[in-house]
Amino acid sequence: MKEVLIETARRALRLGGRATIMGRPHGLVPMYHRIAEPSVDPWDIAVSPKHFAEQLEVMRDWARCRTFADFVTALHGDEPEKRGVAITFD
């Protein structure tokens, strides 16, 4: 699982180096719906607490995690970070 997340982050970083939004670099904003181990998950939107902890560890090691407001502020700064992450919950 950790290897998959790292490779996904690497691919996103390579894309992020070329892709821009209104001419500016951007980072990652993963969106979570539910941290739980439900007996039924018909839409496959739950992440187990164990996997969520692993994903946080990878993101912490790979990027600078920020609040969403700080993330947006950094994107509009003079030197946006290449590895910014803001985690959101739906």
GROMACS .gro file of N, CA, C and O in nm:
model
  360
    1MET      N    1   0.082  -0.119   0.000
    1MET     CA    2   0.000   0.000   0.000
    1MET      C    3   0.087   0.126   0.000
    1MET      O    4   0.063   0.219  -0.076
    2LYS      N    5   0.190   0.127   0.084
    2LYS     CA    6   0.276   0.244   0.094
    2LYS      C    7   0.346   0.271  -0.039
    2LYS      O    8   0.356   0.386  -0.082
    3GLU      N    9   0.390   0.165  -0.106
    3GLU     CA   10   0.458   0.181  -0.234
    3GLU      C   11   0.366   0.241  -0.339
    3GLU      O   12   0.407   0.324  -0.420
    4VAL      N   13   0.240   0.200  -0.337
    4VAL     CA   14   0.142   0.252  -0.433
    4VAL      C   15   0.121   0.401  -0.410
    4VAL      O   16   0.118   0.481  -0.504
    5LEU      N   17   0.109   0.441  -0.284
    5LEU     CA   18   0.089   0.583  -0.253
    5LEU      C   19   0.211   0.666  -0.293
    5LEU      O   20   0.197   0.775  -0.348
    6ILE      N   21   0.329   0.613  -0.267
    6ILE     CA   22   0.450   0.685  -0.302
    6ILE      C   23   0.460   0.703  -0.453
    6ILE      O   24   0.489   0.812  -0.503
    7GLU      N   25   0.434   0.595  -0.528
    7GLU     CA   26   0.440   0.604  -0.674
    7GLU      C   27   0.334   0.700  -0.728
    7GLU      O   28   0.360   0.778  -0.820
    8THR      N   29   0.215   0.699  -0.670
    8THR     CA   30   0.110   0.792  -0.712
    8THR      C   31   0.154   0.936  -0.686
    8THR      O   32   0.135   1.024  -0.770
    9ALA      N   33   0.214   0.959  -0.569
    9ALA     CA   34   0.263   1.094  -0.537
    9ALA      C   35   0.373   1.136  -0.632
    9ALA      O   36   0.378   1.251  -0.676
   10ARG      N   37   0.462   1.043  -0.667
   10ARG     CA   38   0.570   1.076  -0.761
   10ARG      C   39   0.514   1.112  -0.898
   10ARG      O   40   0.559   1.208  -0.961
   11ARG      N   41   0.415   1.036  -0.944
   11ARG     CA   42   0.354   1.067  -1.073
   11ARG      C   43   0.288   1.204  -1.069
   11ARG      O   44   0.299   1.282  -1.164
   12ALA      N   45   0.220   1.233  -0.960
   12ALA     CA   46   0.153   1.362  -0.946
   12ALA      C   47   0.255   1.475  -0.944
   12ALA      O   48   0.233   1.582  -1.001
   13LEU      N   49   0.369   1.452  -0.878
   13LEU     CA   50   0.473   1.554  -0.874
   13LEU      C   51   0.529   1.580  -1.013
   13LEU      O   52   0.549   1.694  -1.052
   14ARG      N   53   0.553   1.472  -1.090
   14ARG     CA   54   0.603   1.490  -1.227
   14ARG      C   55   0.502   1.570  -1.309
   14ARG      O   56   0.539   1.661  -1.383
   15LEU      N   57   0.375   1.538  -1.296
   15LEU     CA   58   0.271   1.612  -1.367
   15LEU      C   59   0.265   1.755  -1.315
   15LEU      O   60   0.255   1.849  -1.393
   16GLY      N   61   0.275   1.770  -1.182
   16GLY     CA   62   0.268   1.903  -1.122
   16GLY      C   63   0.380   1.994  -1.169
   16GLY      O   64   0.364   2.115  -1.173
   17GLY      N   65   0.493   1.937  -1.206
   17GLY     CA   66   0.602   2.017  -1.258
   17GLY      C   67   0.571   2.077  -1.393
   17GLY      O   68   0.626   2.178  -1.432
   18ARG      N   69   0.480   2.012  -1.469
   18ARG     CA   70   0.444   2.060  -1.602
   18ARG      C   71   0.307   2.127  -1.605
   18ARG      O   72   0.284   2.216  -1.683
   19ALA      N   73   0.219   2.078  -1.520
   19ALA     CA   74   0.082   2.130  -1.524
   19ALA      C   75   0.071   2.257  -1.439
   19ALA      O   76   0.140   2.274  -1.341
   20THR      N   77  -0.015   2.343  -1.481
   20THR     CA   78  -0.040   2.465  -1.405
   20THR      C   79  -0.189   2.494  -1.404
   20THR      O   80  -0.265   2.447  -1.488
   21ILE      N   81  -0.227   2.572  -1.307
   21ILE     CA   82  -0.364   2.622  -1.300
   21ILE      C   83  -0.350   2.774  -1.309
   21ILE      O   84  -0.287   2.835  -1.224
   22MET      N   85  -0.403   2.832  -1.412
   22MET     CA   86  -0.390   2.975  -1.437
   22MET      C   87  -0.243   3.017  -1.433
   22MET      O   88  -0.207   3.119  -1.376
   23GLY      N   89  -0.156   2.931  -1.488
   23GLY     CA   90  -0.015   2.967  -1.497
   23GLY      C   91   0.065   2.946  -1.370
   23GLY      O   92   0.179   2.985  -1.363
   24ARG      N   93   0.007   2.886  -1.267
   24ARG     CA   94   0.077   2.868  -1.140
   24ARG      C   95   0.090   2.720  -1.106
   24ARG      O   96   0.002   2.641  -1.136
   25PRO      N   97   0.200   2.683  -1.038
   25PRO     CA   98   0.213   2.545  -0.991
   25PRO      C   99   0.103   2.513  -0.889
   25PRO      O  100   0.047   2.603  -0.828
   26HIS      N  101   0.077   2.387  -0.872
   26HIS     CA  102  -0.022   2.347  -0.773
   26HIS      C  103   0.024   2.219  -0.703
   26HIS      O  104   0.118   2.155  -0.746
   27GLY      N  105  -0.041   2.184  -0.595
   27GLY     CA  106  -0.006   2.067  -0.517
   27GLY      C  107  -0.117   1.965  -0.518
   27GLY      O  108  -0.202   1.963  -0.606
   28LEU      N  109  -0.117   1.881  -0.416
   28LEU     CA  110  -0.217   1.774  -0.406
   28LEU      C  111  -0.321   1.807  -0.299
   28LEU      O  112  -0.286   1.860  -0.193
   29VAL      N  113  -0.446   1.775  -0.329
   29VAL     CA  114  -0.554   1.792  -0.233
   29VAL      C  115  -0.636   1.663  -0.231
   29VAL      O  116  -0.737   1.651  -0.302
   30PRO      N  117  -0.591   1.563  -0.153
   30PRO     CA  118  -0.671   1.440  -0.144
   30PRO      C  119  -0.799   1.466  -0.066
   30PRO      O  120  -0.799   1.541   0.031
   31MET      N  121  -0.908   1.405  -0.112
   31MET     CA  122  -1.037   1.424  -0.046
   31MET      C  123  -1.083   1.290   0.012
   31MET      O  124  -1.096   1.192  -0.062
   32TYR      N  125  -1.104   1.290   0.140
   32TYR     CA  126  -1.153   1.170   0.207
   32TYR      C  127  -1.302   1.186   0.238
   32TYR      O  128  -1.350   1.296   0.260
   33HIS      N  129  -1.370   1.073   0.241
   33HIS     CA  130  -1.512   1.074   0.273
   33HIS      C  131  -1.540   1.017   0.411
   33HIS      O  132  -1.619   1.071   0.485
   34ARG      N  133  -1.470   0.908   0.443
   34ARG     CA  134  -1.501   0.840   0.569
   34ARG      C  135  -1.380   0.757   0.613
   34ARG      O  136  -1.324   0.681   0.534
   35ILE      N  137  -1.341   0.771   0.740
   35ILE     CA  138  -1.236   0.690   0.798
   35ILE      C  139  -1.306   0.591   0.890
   35ILE      O  140  -1.352   0.626   0.999
   36ALA      N  141  -1.317   0.467   0.844
   36ALA     CA  142  -1.391   0.366   0.920
   36ALA      C  143  -1.371   0.229   0.856
   36ALA      O  144  -1.317   0.217   0.747
   37GLU      N  145  -1.417   0.128   0.926
   37GLU     CA  146  -1.420  -0.008   0.872
   37GLU      C  147  -1.564  -0.058   0.875
   37GLU      O  148  -1.600  -0.143   0.957
   38PRO      N  149  -1.647  -0.005   0.786
   38PRO     CA  150  -1.787  -0.045   0.787
   38PRO      C  151  -1.805  -0.187   0.736
   38PRO      O  152  -1.725  -0.237   0.657
   39SER      N  153  -1.910  -0.252   0.782
   39SER     CA  154  -1.938  -0.387   0.733
   39SER      C  155  -1.986  -0.383   0.588
   39SER      O  156  -1.968  -0.478   0.513
   40VAL      N  157  -2.046  -0.271   0.549
   40VAL     CA  158  -2.093  -0.253   0.411
   40VAL      C  159  -2.047  -0.115   0.364
   40VAL      O  160  -2.065  -0.015   0.432
   41ASP      N  161  -1.986  -0.111   0.246
   41ASP     CA  162  -1.939   0.015   0.188
   41ASP      C  163  -1.968   0.011   0.038
   41ASP      O  164  -1.878  -0.007  -0.044
   42PRO      N  165  -2.096   0.027  -0.002
   42PRO     CA  166  -2.135   0.007  -0.142
   42PRO      C  167  -2.067   0.102  -0.240
   42PRO      O  168  -2.050   0.069  -0.357
   43TRP      N  169  -2.027   0.220  -0.196
   43TRP     CA  170  -1.962   0.315  -0.287
   43TRP      C  171  -1.810   0.314  -0.272
   43TRP      O  172  -1.742   0.390  -0.337
   44ASP      N  173  -1.760   0.227  -0.188
   44ASP     CA  174  -1.615   0.212  -0.167
   44ASP      C  175  -1.548   0.346  -0.136
   44ASP      O  176  -1.448   0.385  -0.197
   45ILE      N  177  -1.606   0.418  -0.038
   45ILE     CA  178  -1.552   0.550  -0.003
   45ILE      C  179  -1.488   0.554   0.135
   45ILE      O  180  -1.436   0.657   0.175
   46ALA      N  181  -1.490   0.443   0.207
   46ALA     CA  182  -1.431   0.440   0.340
   46ALA      C  183  -1.284   0.398   0.332
   46ALA      O  184  -1.246   0.315   0.250
   47VAL      N  185  -1.203   0.458   0.417
   47VAL     CA  186  -1.063   0.420   0.431
   47VAL      C  187  -1.047   0.372   0.575
   47VAL      O  188  -1.091   0.439   0.668
   48SER      N  189  -0.984   0.257   0.592
   48SER     CA  190  -0.965   0.204   0.727
   48SER      C  191  -0.872   0.297   0.806
   48SER      O  192  -0.786   0.365   0.747
   49PRO      N  193  -0.888   0.303   0.937
   49PRO     CA  194  -0.798   0.386   1.018
   49PRO      C  195  -0.650   0.350   0.996
   49PRO      O  196  -0.564   0.439   0.990
   50LYS      N  197  -0.622   0.220   0.978
   50LYS     CA  198  -0.483   0.178   0.955
   50LYS      C  199  -0.430   0.235   0.824
   50LYS      O  200  -0.320   0.290   0.819
   51HIS      N  201  -0.507   0.222   0.716
   51HIS     CA  202  -0.463   0.274   0.587
   51HIS      C  203  -0.455   0.427   0.587
   51HIS      O  204  -0.366   0.485   0.525
   52PHE      N  205  -0.547   0.491   0.657
   52PHE     CA  206  -0.543   0.636   0.667
   52PHE      C  207  -0.414   0.680   0.737
   52PHE      O  208  -0.346   0.772   0.691
   53ALA      N  209  -0.378   0.612   0.845
   53ALA     CA  210  -0.253   0.644   0.915
   53ALA      C  211  -0.132   0.623   0.824
   53ALA      O  212  -0.039   0.706   0.824
   54GLU      N  213  -0.133   0.516   0.746
   54GLU     CA  214  -0.023   0.492   0.651
   54GLU      C  215  -0.016   0.602   0.546
   54GLU      O  216   0.092   0.650   0.510
   55GLN      N  217  -0.132   0.643   0.495
   55GLN     CA  218  -0.135   0.748   0.394
   55GLN      C  219  -0.087   0.881   0.450
   55GLN      O  220  -0.012   0.954   0.383
   56LEU      N  221  -0.125   0.911   0.574
   56LEU     CA  222  -0.076   1.034   0.638
   56LEU      C  223   0.075   1.032   0.654
   56LEU      O  224   0.142   1.133   0.633
   57GLU      N  225   0.128   0.916   0.689
   57GLU     CA  226   0.272   0.903   0.706
   57GLU      C  227   0.345   0.929   0.573
   57GLU      O  228   0.444   1.002   0.569
   58VAL      N  229   0.293   0.872   0.466
   58VAL     CA  230   0.354   0.893   0.334
   58VAL      C  231   0.345   1.041   0.296
   58VAL      O  232   0.444   1.100   0.250
   59MET      N  233   0.230   1.102   0.315
   59MET     CA  234   0.215   1.243   0.280
   59MET      C  235   0.305   1.331   0.364
   59MET      O  236   0.365   1.425   0.314
   60ARG      N  237   0.317   1.298   0.492
   60ARG     CA  238   0.403   1.377   0.581
   60ARG      C  239   0.549   1.368   0.536
   60ARG      O  240   0.621   1.467   0.536
   61ASP      N  241   0.593   1.248   0.497
   61ASP     CA  242   0.732   1.229   0.453
   61ASP      C  243   0.757   1.288   0.315
   61ASP      O  244   0.868   1.330   0.284
   62TRP      N  245   0.655   1.291   0.230
   62TRP     CA  246   0.671   1.333   0.091
   62TRP      C  247   0.651   1.483   0.071
   62TRP      O  248   0.712   1.544  -0.016
   63ALA      N  249   0.564   1.543   0.151
   63ALA     CA  250   0.524   1.680   0.124
   63ALA      C  251   0.508   1.760   0.253
   63ALA      O  252   0.516   1.706   0.363
   64ARG      N  253   0.482   1.885   0.235
   64ARG     CA  254   0.451   1.971   0.349
   64ARG      C  255   0.299   1.981   0.359
   64ARG      O  256   0.232   2.035   0.270
   65CYS      N  257   0.245   1.927   0.466
   65CYS     CA  258   0.100   1.931   0.487
   65CYS      C  259   0.063   2.066   0.548
   65CYS      O  260   0.128   2.114   0.639
   66ARG      N  261  -0.044   2.123   0.495
   66ARG     CA  262  -0.088   2.256   0.539
   66ARG      C  263  -0.239   2.257   0.558
   66ARG      O  264  -0.308   2.172   0.507
   67THR      N  265  -0.285   2.359   0.627
   67THR     CA  266  -0.429   2.382   0.627
   67THR      C  267  -0.466   2.425   0.486
   67THR      O  268  -0.380   2.472   0.410
   68PHE      N  269  -0.592   2.412   0.451
   68PHE     CA  270  -0.632   2.451   0.316
   68PHE      C  271  -0.606   2.599   0.292
   68PHE      O  272  -0.559   2.638   0.185
   69ALA      N  273  -0.634   2.682   0.391
   69ALA     CA  274  -0.611   2.827   0.376
   69ALA      C  275  -0.463   2.856   0.352
   69ALA      O  276  -0.428   2.935   0.265
   70ASP      N  277  -0.374   2.792   0.428
   70ASP     CA  278  -0.230   2.812   0.409
   70ASP      C  279  -0.184   2.758   0.274
   70ASP      O  280  -0.095   2.813   0.209
   71PHE      N  281  -0.244   2.647   0.232
   71PHE     CA  282  -0.212   2.588   0.102
   71PHE      C  283  -0.243   2.687  -0.010
   71PHE      O  284  -0.161   2.711  -0.098
   72VAL      N  285  -0.361   2.746  -0.006
   72VAL     CA  286  -0.402   2.843  -0.108
   72VAL      C  287  -0.312   2.966  -0.103
   72VAL      O  288  -0.267   3.016  -0.208
   73THR      N  289  -0.281   3.015   0.017
   73THR     CA  290  -0.192   3.130   0.031
   73THR      C  291  -0.055   3.100  -0.029
   73THR      O  292   0.001   3.182  -0.101
   74ALA      N  293  -0.001   2.980  -0.002
   74ALA     CA  294   0.130   2.942  -0.056
   74ALA      C  295   0.126   2.934  -0.208
   74ALA      O  296   0.223   2.972  -0.274
   75LEU      N  297   0.017   2.886  -0.264
   75LEU     CA  298   0.006   2.877  -0.410
   75LEU      C  299   0.011   3.015  -0.475
   75LEU      O  300   0.058   3.029  -0.587
   76HIS      N  301  -0.038   3.115  -0.405
   76HIS     CA  302  -0.041   3.250  -0.461
   76HIS      C  303   0.082   3.332  -0.421
   76HIS      O  304   0.092   3.448  -0.458
   77GLY      N  305   0.175   3.270  -0.348
   77GLY     CA  306   0.297   3.340  -0.307
   77GLY      C  307   0.397   3.350  -0.420
   77GLY      O  308   0.376   3.301  -0.531
   78ASP      N  309   0.508   3.415  -0.390
   78ASP     CA  310   0.612   3.435  -0.491
   78ASP      C  311   0.680   3.304  -0.531
   78ASP      O  312   0.720   3.287  -0.645
   79GLU      N  313   0.697   3.213  -0.435
   79GLU     CA  314   0.763   3.085  -0.462
   79GLU      C  315   0.678   2.970  -0.407
   79GLU      O  316   0.703   2.920  -0.298
   80PRO      N  317   0.576   2.927  -0.480
   80PRO     CA  318   0.490   2.819  -0.432
   80PRO      C  319   0.570   2.691  -0.409
   80PRO      O  320   0.665   2.662  -0.480
   81GLU      N  321   0.531   2.617  -0.307
   81GLU     CA  322   0.597   2.489  -0.279
   81GLU      C  323   0.563   2.389  -0.388
   81GLU      O  324   0.452   2.386  -0.439
   82LYS      N  325   0.658   2.302  -0.420
   82LYS     CA  326   0.633   2.199  -0.519
   82LYS      C  327   0.563   2.080  -0.458
   82LYS      O  328   0.501   2.002  -0.528
   83ARG      N  329   0.574   2.063  -0.327
   83ARG     CA  330   0.517   1.946  -0.263
   83ARG      C  331   0.422   1.987  -0.149
   83ARG      O  332   0.441   1.949  -0.035
   84GLY      N  333   0.323   2.063  -0.181
   84GLY     CA  334   0.223   2.102  -0.082
   84GLY      C  335   0.105   2.005  -0.084
   84GLY      O  336   0.066   1.957  -0.189
   85VAL      N  337   0.050   1.978   0.034
   85VAL     CA  338  -0.067   1.890   0.046
   85VAL      C  339  -0.164   1.953   0.144
   85VAL      O  340  -0.124   2.000   0.251
   86ALA      N  341  -0.291   1.952   0.109
   86ALA     CA  342  -0.399   1.994   0.199
   86ALA      C  343  -0.504   1.885   0.195
   86ALA      O  344  -0.563   1.857   0.089
   87ILE      N  345  -0.529   1.820   0.306
   87ILE     CA  346  -0.624   1.708   0.313
   87ILE      C  347  -0.763   1.765   0.340
   87ILE      O  348  -0.780   1.851   0.425
   88THR      N  349  -0.860   1.715   0.265
   88THR     CA  350  -0.998   1.761   0.285
   88THR      C  351  -1.089   1.641   0.313
   88THR      O  352  -1.058   1.528   0.280
   89PHE      N  353  -1.200   1.669   0.378
   89PHE     CA  354  -1.302   1.567   0.406
   89PHE      C  355  -1.434   1.615   0.348
   89PHE      O  356  -1.471   1.731   0.365
   90ASP      N  357  -1.504   1.527   0.281
   90ASP     CA  358  -1.632   1.559   0.220
   90ASP      C  359  -1.741   1.527   0.319
   90ASP      O  360  -1.744   1.425   0.381
   0.00000   0.00000   0.00000
